[in-house]
Coordinates of C-alpha atoms in Angstrom, one line a residue:
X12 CA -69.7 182.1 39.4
X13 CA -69.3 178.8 38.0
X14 CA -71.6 176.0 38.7
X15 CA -69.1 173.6 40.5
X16 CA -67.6 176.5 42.7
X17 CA -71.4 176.9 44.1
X18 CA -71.7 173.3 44.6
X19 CA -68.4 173.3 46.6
X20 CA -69.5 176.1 48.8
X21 CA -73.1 174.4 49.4
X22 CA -71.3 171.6 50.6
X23 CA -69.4 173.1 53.1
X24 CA -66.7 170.9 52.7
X25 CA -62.8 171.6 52.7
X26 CA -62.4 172.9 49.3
X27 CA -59.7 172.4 46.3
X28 CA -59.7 173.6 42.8
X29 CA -61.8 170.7 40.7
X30 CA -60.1 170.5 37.0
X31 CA -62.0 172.2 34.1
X32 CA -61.8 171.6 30.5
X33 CA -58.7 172.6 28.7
X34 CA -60.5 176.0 27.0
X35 CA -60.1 179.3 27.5
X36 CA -61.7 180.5 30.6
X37 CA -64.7 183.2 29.6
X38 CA -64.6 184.2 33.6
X39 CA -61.8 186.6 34.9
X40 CA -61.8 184.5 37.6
X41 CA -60.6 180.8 37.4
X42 CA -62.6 177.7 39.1
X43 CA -60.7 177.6 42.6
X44 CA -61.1 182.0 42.6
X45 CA -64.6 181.5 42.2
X46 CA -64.7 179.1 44.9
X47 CA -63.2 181.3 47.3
X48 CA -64.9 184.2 46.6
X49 CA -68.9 182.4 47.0
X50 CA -67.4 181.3 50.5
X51 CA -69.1 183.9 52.5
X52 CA -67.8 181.9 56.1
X53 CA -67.1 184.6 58.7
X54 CA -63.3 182.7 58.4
X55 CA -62.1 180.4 55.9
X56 CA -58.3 179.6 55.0
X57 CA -56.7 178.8 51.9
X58 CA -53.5 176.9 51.8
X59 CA -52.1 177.4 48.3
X60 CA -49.2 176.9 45.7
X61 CA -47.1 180.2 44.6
X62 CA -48.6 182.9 42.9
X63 CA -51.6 181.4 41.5
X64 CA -54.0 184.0 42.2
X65 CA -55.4 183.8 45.5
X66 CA -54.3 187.6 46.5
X67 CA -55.4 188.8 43.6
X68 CA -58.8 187.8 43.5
X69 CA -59.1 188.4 47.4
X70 CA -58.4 192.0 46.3
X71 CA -61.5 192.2 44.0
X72 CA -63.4 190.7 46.6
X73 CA -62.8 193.1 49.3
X74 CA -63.3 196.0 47.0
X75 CA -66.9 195.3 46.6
X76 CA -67.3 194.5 49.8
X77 CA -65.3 198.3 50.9
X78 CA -67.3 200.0 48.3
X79 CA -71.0 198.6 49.5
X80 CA -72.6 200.1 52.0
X81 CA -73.7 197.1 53.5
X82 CA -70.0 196.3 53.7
X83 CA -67.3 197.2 56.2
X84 CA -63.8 198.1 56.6
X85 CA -60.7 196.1 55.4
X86 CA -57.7 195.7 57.1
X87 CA -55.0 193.8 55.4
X88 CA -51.6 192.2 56.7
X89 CA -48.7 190.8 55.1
X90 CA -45.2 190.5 55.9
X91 CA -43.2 193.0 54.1
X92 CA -44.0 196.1 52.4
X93 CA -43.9 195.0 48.9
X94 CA -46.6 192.9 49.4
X95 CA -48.7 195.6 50.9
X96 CA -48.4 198.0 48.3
X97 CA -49.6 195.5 45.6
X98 CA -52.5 194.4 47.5
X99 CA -53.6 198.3 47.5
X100 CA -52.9 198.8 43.7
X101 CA -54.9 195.6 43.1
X102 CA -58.1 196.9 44.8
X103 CA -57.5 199.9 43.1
X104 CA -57.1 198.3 39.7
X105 CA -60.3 196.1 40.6
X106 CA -62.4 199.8 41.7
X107 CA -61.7 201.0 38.6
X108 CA -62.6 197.7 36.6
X109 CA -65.5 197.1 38.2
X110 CA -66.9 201.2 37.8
X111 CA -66.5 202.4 41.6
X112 CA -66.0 205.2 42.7
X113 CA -63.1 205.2 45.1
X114 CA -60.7 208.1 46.2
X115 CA -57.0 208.1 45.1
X116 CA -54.4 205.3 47.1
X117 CA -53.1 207.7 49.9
X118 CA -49.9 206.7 52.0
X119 CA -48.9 207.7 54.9
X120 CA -46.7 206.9 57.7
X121 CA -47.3 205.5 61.2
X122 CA -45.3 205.0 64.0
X123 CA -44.4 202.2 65.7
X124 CA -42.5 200.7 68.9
X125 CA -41.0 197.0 69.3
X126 CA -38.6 196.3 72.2
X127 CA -38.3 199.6 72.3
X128 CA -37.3 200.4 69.1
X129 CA -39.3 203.0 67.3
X130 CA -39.7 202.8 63.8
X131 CA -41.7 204.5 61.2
X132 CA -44.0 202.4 59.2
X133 CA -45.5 203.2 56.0
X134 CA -49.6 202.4 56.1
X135 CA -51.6 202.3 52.3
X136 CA -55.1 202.8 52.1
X137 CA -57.8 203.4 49.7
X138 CA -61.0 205.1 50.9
X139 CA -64.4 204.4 49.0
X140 CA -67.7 206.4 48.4
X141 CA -69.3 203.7 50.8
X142 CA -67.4 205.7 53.8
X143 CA -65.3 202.4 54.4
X144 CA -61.9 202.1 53.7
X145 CA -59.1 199.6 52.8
X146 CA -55.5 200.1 54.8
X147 CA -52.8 197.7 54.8
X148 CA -51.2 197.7 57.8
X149 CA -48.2 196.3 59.5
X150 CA -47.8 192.9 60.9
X151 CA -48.5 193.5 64.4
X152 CA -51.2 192.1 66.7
X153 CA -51.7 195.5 68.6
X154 CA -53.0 197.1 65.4
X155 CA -56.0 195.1 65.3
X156 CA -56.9 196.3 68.6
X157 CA -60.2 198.6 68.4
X158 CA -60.7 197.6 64.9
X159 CA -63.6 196.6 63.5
X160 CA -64.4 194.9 59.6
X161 CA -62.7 192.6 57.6
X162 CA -59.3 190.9 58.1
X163 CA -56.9 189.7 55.5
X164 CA -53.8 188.0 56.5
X165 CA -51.6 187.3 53.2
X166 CA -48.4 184.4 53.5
X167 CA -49.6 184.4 57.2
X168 CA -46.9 181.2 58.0
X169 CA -44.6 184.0 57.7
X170 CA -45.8 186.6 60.1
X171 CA -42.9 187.2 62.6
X172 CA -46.3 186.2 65.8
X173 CA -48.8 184.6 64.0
X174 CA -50.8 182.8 67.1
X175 CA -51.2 186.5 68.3
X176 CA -52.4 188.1 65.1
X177 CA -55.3 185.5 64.5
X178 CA -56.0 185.6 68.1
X179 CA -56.2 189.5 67.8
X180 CA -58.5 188.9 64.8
X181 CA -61.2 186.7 66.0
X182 CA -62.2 189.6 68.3
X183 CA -63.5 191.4 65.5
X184 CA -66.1 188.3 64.8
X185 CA -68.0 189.1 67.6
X186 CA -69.6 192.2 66.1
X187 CA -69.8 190.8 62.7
X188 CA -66.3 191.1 61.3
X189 CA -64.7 188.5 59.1
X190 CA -61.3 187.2 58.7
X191 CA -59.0 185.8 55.3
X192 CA -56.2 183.6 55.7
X193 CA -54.4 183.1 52.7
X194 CA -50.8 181.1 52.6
X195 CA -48.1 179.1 51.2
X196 CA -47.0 176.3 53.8
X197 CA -43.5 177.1 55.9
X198 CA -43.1 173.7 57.6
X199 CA -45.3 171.4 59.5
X200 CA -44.9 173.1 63.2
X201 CA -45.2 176.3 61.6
X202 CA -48.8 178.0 63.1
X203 CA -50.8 178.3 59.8
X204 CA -49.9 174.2 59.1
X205 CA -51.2 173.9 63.0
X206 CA -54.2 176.0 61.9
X207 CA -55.3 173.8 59.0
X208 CA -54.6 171.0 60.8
X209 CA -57.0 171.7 63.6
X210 CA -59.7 173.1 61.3
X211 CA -59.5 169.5 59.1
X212 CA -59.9 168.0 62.4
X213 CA -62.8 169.5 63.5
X214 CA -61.0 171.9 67.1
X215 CA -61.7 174.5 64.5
X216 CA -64.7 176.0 63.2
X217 CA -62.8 176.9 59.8
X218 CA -63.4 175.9 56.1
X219 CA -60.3 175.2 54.1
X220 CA -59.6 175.9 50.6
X221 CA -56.5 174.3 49.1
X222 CA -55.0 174.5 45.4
X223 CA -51.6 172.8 44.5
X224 CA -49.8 174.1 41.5
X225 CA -50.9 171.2 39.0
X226 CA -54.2 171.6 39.9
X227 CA -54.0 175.4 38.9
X228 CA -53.2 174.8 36.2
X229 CA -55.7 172.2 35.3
X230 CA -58.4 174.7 35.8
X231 CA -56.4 177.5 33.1
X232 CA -53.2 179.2 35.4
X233 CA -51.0 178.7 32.0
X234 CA -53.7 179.6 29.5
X235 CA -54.6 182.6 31.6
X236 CA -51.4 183.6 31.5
X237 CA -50.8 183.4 28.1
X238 CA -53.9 185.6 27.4
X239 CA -52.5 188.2 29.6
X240 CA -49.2 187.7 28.2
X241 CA -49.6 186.8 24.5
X242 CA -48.1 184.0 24.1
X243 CA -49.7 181.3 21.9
X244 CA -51.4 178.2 24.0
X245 CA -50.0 174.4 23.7
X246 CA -49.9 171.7 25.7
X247 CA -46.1 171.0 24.9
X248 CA -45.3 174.7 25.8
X249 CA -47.6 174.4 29.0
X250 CA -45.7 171.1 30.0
X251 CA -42.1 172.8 28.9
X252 CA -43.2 175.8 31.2
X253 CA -44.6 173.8 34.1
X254 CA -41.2 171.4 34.4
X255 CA -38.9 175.4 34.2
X256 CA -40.6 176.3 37.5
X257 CA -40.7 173.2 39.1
X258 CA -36.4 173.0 38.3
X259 CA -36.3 176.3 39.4
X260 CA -38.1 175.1 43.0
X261 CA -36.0 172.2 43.2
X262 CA -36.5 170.6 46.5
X263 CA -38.5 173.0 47.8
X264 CA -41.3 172.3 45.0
X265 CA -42.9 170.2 47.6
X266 CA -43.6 172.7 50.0
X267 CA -43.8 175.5 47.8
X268 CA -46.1 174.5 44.5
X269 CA -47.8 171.0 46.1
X270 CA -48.8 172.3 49.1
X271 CA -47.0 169.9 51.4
X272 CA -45.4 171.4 54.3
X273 CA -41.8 170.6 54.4
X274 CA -40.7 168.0 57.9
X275 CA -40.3 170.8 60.4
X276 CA -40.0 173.6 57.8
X277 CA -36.5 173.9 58.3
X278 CA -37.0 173.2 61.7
X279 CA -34.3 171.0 63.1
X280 CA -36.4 169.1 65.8
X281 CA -39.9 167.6 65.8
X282 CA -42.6 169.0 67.7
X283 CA -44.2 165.6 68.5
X284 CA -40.8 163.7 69.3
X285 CA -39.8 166.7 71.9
X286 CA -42.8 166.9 73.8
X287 CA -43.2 163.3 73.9
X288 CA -39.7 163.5 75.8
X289 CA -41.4 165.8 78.1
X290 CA -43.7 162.7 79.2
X291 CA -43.5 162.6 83.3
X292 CA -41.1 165.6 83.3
X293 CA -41.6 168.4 85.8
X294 CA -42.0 172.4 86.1
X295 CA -40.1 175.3 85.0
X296 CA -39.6 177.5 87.9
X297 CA -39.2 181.6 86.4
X298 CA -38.0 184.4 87.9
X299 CA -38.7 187.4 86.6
X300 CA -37.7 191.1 88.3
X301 CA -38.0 194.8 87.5
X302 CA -35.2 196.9 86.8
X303 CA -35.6 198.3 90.3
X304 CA -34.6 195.0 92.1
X305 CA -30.6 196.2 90.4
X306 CA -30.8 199.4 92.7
X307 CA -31.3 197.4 96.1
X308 CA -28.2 197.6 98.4
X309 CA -26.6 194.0 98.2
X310 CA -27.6 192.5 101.3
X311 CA -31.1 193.3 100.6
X312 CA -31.0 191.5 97.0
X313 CA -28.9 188.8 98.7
X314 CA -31.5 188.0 101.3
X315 CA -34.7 188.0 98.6
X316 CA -32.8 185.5 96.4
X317 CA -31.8 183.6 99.1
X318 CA -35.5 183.3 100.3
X319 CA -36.9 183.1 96.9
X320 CA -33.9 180.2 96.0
X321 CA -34.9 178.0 99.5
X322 CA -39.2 178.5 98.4
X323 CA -39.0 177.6 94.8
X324 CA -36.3 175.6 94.3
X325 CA -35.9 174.0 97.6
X326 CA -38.5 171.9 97.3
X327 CA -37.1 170.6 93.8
X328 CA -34.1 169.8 95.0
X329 CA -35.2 168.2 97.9
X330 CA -36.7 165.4 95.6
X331 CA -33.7 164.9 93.5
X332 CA -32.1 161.0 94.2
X333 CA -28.9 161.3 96.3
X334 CA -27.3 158.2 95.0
X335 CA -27.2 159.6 91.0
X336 CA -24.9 162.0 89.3
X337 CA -26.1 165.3 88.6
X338 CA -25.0 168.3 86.4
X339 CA -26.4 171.2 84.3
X340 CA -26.4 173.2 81.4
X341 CA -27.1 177.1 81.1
X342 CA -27.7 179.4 78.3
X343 CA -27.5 182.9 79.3
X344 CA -29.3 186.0 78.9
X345 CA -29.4 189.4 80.7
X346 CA -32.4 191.8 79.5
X347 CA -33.3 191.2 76.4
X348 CA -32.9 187.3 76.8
X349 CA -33.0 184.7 79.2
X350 CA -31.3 182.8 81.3
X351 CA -32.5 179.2 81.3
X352 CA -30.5 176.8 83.3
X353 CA -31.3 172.7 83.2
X354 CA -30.1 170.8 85.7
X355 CA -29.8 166.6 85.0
X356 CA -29.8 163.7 86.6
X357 CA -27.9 160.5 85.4
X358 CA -29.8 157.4 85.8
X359 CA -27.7 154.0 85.9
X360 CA -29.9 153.6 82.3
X361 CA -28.2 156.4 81.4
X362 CA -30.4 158.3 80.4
X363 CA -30.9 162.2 80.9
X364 CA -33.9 163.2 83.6
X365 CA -34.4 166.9 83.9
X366 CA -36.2 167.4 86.6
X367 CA -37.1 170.6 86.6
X368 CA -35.6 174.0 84.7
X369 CA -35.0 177.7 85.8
X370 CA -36.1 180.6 83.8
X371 CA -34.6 183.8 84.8
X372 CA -35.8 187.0 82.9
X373 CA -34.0 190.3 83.9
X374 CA -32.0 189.0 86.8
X375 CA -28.7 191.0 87.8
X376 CA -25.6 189.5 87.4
X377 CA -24.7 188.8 90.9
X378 CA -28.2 187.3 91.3
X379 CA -27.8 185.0 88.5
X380 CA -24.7 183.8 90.7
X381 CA -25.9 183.6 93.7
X382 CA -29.0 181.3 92.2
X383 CA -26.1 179.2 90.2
X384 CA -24.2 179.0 92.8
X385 CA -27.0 178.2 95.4
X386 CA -28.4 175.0 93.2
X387 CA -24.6 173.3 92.1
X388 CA -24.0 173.2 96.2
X389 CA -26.8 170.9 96.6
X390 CA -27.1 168.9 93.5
X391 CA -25.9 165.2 94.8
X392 CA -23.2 164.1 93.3
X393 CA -22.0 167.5 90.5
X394 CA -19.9 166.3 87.9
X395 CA -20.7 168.8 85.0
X396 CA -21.5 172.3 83.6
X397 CA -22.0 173.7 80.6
X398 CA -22.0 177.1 80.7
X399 CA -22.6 179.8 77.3
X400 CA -19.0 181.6 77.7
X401 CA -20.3 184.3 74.6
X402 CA -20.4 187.6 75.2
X403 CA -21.7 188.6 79.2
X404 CA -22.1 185.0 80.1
X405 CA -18.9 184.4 79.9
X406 CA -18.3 186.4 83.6
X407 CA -20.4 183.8 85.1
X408 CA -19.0 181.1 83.2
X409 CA -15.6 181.8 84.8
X410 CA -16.7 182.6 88.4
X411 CA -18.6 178.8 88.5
X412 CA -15.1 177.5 87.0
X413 CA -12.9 179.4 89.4
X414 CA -15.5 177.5 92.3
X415 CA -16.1 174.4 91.3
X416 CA -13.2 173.7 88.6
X417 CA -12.4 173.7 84.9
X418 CA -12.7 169.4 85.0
X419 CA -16.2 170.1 85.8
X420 CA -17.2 173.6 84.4
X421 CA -17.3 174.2 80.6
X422 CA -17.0 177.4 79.5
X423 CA -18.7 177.2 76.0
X424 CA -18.0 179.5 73.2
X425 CA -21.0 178.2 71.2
X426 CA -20.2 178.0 67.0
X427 CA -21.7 177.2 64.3
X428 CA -19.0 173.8 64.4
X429 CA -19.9 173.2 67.7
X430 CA -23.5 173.6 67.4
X431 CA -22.8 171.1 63.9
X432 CA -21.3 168.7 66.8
X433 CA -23.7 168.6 69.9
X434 CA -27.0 169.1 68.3
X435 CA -27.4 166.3 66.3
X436 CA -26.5 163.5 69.4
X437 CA -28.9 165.9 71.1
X438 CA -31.8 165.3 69.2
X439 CA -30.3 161.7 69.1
X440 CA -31.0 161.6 72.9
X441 CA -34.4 163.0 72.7
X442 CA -35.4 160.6 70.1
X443 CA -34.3 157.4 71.7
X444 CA -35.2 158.3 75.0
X445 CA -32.0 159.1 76.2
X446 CA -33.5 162.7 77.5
X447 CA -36.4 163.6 80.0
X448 CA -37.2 167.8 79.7
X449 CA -39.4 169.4 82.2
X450 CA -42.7 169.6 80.4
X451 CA -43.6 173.3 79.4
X452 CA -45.1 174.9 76.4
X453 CA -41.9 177.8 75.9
X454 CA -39.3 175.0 76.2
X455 CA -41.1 172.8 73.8
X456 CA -41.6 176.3 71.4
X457 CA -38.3 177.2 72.0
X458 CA -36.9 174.0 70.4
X459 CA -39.2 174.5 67.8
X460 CA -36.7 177.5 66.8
X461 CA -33.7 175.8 65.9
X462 CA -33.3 175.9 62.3
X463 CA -31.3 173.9 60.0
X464 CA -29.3 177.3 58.4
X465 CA -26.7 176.6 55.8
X466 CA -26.8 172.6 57.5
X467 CA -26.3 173.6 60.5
X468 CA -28.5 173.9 63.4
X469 CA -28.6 176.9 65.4
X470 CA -30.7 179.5 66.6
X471 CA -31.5 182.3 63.9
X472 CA -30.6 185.6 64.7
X473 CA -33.4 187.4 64.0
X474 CA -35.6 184.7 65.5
X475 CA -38.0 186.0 68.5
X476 CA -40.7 184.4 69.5
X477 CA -43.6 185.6 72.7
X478 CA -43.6 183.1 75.1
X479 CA -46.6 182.7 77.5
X480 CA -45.5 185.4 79.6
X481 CA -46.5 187.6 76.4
X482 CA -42.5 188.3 76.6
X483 CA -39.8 188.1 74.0
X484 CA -37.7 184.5 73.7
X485 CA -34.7 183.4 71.4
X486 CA -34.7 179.7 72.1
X487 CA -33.1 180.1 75.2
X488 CA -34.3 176.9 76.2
X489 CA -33.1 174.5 73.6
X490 CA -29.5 176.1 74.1
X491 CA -29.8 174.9 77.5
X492 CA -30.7 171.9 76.6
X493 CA -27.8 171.0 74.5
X494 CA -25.5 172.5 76.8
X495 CA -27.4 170.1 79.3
X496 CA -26.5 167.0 76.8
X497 CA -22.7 169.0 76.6
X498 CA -22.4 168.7 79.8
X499 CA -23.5 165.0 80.8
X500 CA -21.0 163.7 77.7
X501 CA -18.4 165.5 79.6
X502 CA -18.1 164.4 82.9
X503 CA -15.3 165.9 85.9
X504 CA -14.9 163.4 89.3
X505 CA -17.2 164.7 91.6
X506 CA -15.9 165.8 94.8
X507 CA -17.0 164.8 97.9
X508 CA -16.7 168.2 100.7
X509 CA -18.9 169.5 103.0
X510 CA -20.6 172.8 102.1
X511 CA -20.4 175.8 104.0
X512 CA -23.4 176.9 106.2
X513 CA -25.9 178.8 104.6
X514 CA -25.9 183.1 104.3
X515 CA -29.9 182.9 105.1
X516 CA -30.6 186.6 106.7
X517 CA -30.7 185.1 109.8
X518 CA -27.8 183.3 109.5
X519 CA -25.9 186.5 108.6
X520 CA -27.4 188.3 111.5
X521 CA -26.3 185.9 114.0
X522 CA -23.3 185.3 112.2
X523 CA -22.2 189.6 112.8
X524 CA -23.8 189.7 116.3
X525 CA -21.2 187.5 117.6
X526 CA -17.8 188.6 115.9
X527 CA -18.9 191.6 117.4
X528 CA -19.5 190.1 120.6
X529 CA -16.0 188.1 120.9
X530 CA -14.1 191.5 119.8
X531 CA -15.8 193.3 123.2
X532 CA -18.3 195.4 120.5
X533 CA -21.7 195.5 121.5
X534 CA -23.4 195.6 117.8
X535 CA -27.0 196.3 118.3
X536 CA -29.7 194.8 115.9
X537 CA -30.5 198.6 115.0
X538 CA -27.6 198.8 113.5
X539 CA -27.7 195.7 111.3
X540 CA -29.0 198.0 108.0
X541 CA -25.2 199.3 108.0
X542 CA -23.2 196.2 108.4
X543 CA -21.3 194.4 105.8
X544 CA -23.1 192.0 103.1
X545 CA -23.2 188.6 103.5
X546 CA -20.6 188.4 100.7
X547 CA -18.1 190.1 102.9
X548 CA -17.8 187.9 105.9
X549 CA -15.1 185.8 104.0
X550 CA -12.7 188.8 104.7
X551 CA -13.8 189.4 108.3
X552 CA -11.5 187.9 110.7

């Protein structure tokens, strides 16, 4: 252990690789390895350039600590199976370096389900003398569950739920466990930039370690590398060497070897300027049913939406101001998505005030209707909608048109040129104040979502996120609220008409009772269960 790496530690302080003399190092392990290694915190993270190391020497760590008896299981993580098997062959390589005795790398296969998907995932694992083990596992919170040693997290910025897996982790502290964080930066709103943050800032108890590429090699990367590879050692050829990776990097040397994360990482809108438009917005009112609320007769699901519409939303719309325009946008989603429907109110500043947002999660078509239907008949003033026409939104899309009109209904087939349009004077609107959200924590992650891919924004395919309901998301609310910006740059004439009475239960009951009564029928309330729907009176006359 080098003398400056034991000062560092003693300190306590955030750490760094300090610059060495331009030598050979005697150590296998350079300065800023050291340093991470004589950190014995129960959790430290290191933010770090590419491949200088930090895995490596990680790996000889946790195979003393595996082979002691004094030590514990380890449980590694990364994000893709390459990674995993390396991380086993190092702690094998350093076993058999360091004289242990330690039983062959055994794989086997586990199986997992997501979404309920099953897939079979392969698991390494090396077991020691000491009784303890080391198993990589796959990146998912659950498997941390029950477990009990040491935790390494490897690239964790790009762990598909990262908030969960470190939140899964810190269990294990309380019986003495400890947890490794180790990664390269993927964007400022990214959760491992959010974790360092907090720990420089003192809402976390974590040490940080950080290297950037230069100062790597300052303390021997190149001349290490040359000794492995035997090449012969000069300045001019470090320099030469240093200025081919960083051309190779381009413009995403910043992020990637200087330890700088990128302005949203990619992301197309900033975390700070979106919830800052959420400043004095209101709730997000959710919905969320079994698949058992589908197999209800109609009148029955009718009448619980109905209720469930005039409790929750009722109040909402209550408060909206009669005297401004008002519109909406929607993105939809049946099962595996959302809906998420933001309606909007047009001050004479013009600018944007969401008062509230719906969130419907594994609502039935004629449900989703009904709700739709239910808040556009008492918005004051409707002059837009943007509805996402893709795929089955595009039934409700049409049924809104075919009521309220196609000068006031937009049926959106969303593309990557349209997205290239509306999302830019968007995120325009949020920045200059020209938009008000509802202020929630999944509508402020879900914006978070929307990449720049290929220059365009949109919302990756193969991005899902947990929300705070624990339950998958793709964005759903950002899509709503450009729709929502879609629709107030799109304007119909609103129409001025009286709407008809309301299909309340009791309403419908009354309603029956006395058609029957003015045809000579004597309907009796016992018979109600086996009437029409409310949906059918339009044909009974």
């Amino acid at each position: 252990m080098s003398e400056a790496a034991d000062q560092i530690t003693q300190r306590g302080e955030h750490l760094a690789a300090e610059p060495v003399l331009r030598e050979v190092p005697d150590a296998i392990l350079l300065p800023y390895q050291q340093a991470w290694i004589a950190d014995t915190s129960p959790v430290k993270v290191y933010e770090k350039s590419r491949r200088i190391g930090i895995s490596w020497a990680e790996a000889g760590d946790c195979a003393l600590h595996a082979a002691s008896q004094s030590g514990s299981d380890v449980f590694y993580l990364a994000y893709n199976l390459d990674m995993t098997r390396q991380f086993i062959q190092d702690c094998a390589w350093w076993a058999k370096w360091y004289g242990l005795a330690a039983g062959q790398i055994k794989e086997g296969e586990i199986t997992e389900e997501t979404d309920g998907v099953t897939k079979t995932i392969k698991v390494f694992e090396i077991i020691f003398e000491s009784g303890h083990r080391i198993q990589a596992l796959s990146s998912k919170p659950r498997n941390l569950r029950s477990k009990q040693g040491r935790v390494v997290f490897d690239e964790f910025a790009f762990h598909d739920d990262p908030d969960e897996l470190l939140k899964a982790a810190l269990a294990l502290l309380i019986w003495g466990g400890e947890v490794r964080i180790i990664s390269t930066h993927n964007g400022v709103d990214n959760a491992f930039n959010r974790l360092v943050d907090d720990s420089r800032a003192g809402r976390r108890p974590f040490l940080v370690h950080r290297t950037t590429f230069a100062q790597a090699i300052e303390a021997g990367l190149y001349r290490r590398i040359c000794l492995m590879k035997g090449w012969t050692y000069t300045e001019e050829a470090e320099a030469e060497w240093e200025a081919q990776i960083r051309a190779q990097y381009g413009e995403g040397g910043s992020e990637e070897l200087d330890v700088v994360p990128s302005k949203s990482g990619g992301k197309y809108f900033s975390r700070v300027l979106v919830e800052a438009a959420m400043d004095g917005g209101g709730p997000v009112v959710r919905l969320a049913l079994d698949d058992a609320f589908a197999q209800l007769p109609e009148r029955h699901r009718i009448r619980e939406i109905e209720v469930w519409c005039e409790e929750h939303l009722g109040p909402l719309v209550a408060e909206l101001d009669p005297n401004l325009k008002s519109g909406l946008g929607e993105d939809f989603g049946r099962s595996s998505d959302l809906t998420f429907i933001l309606p909007f109110q047009l001050t004479p500043q013009l600018v944007r005030r969401c008062p509230f947002g719906v969130e419907l999660r594994n609502v039935p078509f004629s449900s989703q209707q009904q709700i739709v239907f239910w808040l556009i008949d008492r918005l004051p003033r409707f002059i837009a909608g943007a509805f996402d026409a893709r795929g089955n939104g595009a039934a409700l899309a049409e049924a809104a048109m075919q009521r309220y009109g196609a000068t006031r209904i937009h049926e959106v087939q969303a593309t990557a040129n349209w997205y290239l349009e509306n999302f830019p004077r968007y995120r325009g609107g949020i920045s200059d104040g020209s938009v008000i959200l509802p202020k929630d924590a999944d509508l402020l992650d879900d914006h978070g979502d929307v990449e720049l891919v290929n220059g365009v924004p949109k919302v990756p395919n193969n991005v899902r996120r947990k929300g705070t309901d624990r339950m998958p998301r793709h964005a759903d609310g950002a899509v709503a609220g450009v729709m929502m910006w879609f629709a107030s740059m799109h304007p119909g004439a609103p129409i001025e008409y009286d709407s008809l009475p309301s299909t309340s239960t009791a309403a419908v009951r009354r309603d029956f009772l006395g058609q029957g009564l003015q045809r000579g029928v004597e309907v009796t309330e016992d018979a109600f269960g086996t009437l029409p729907s409310a949906t059918d009176f339009r044909g009974f006359q």
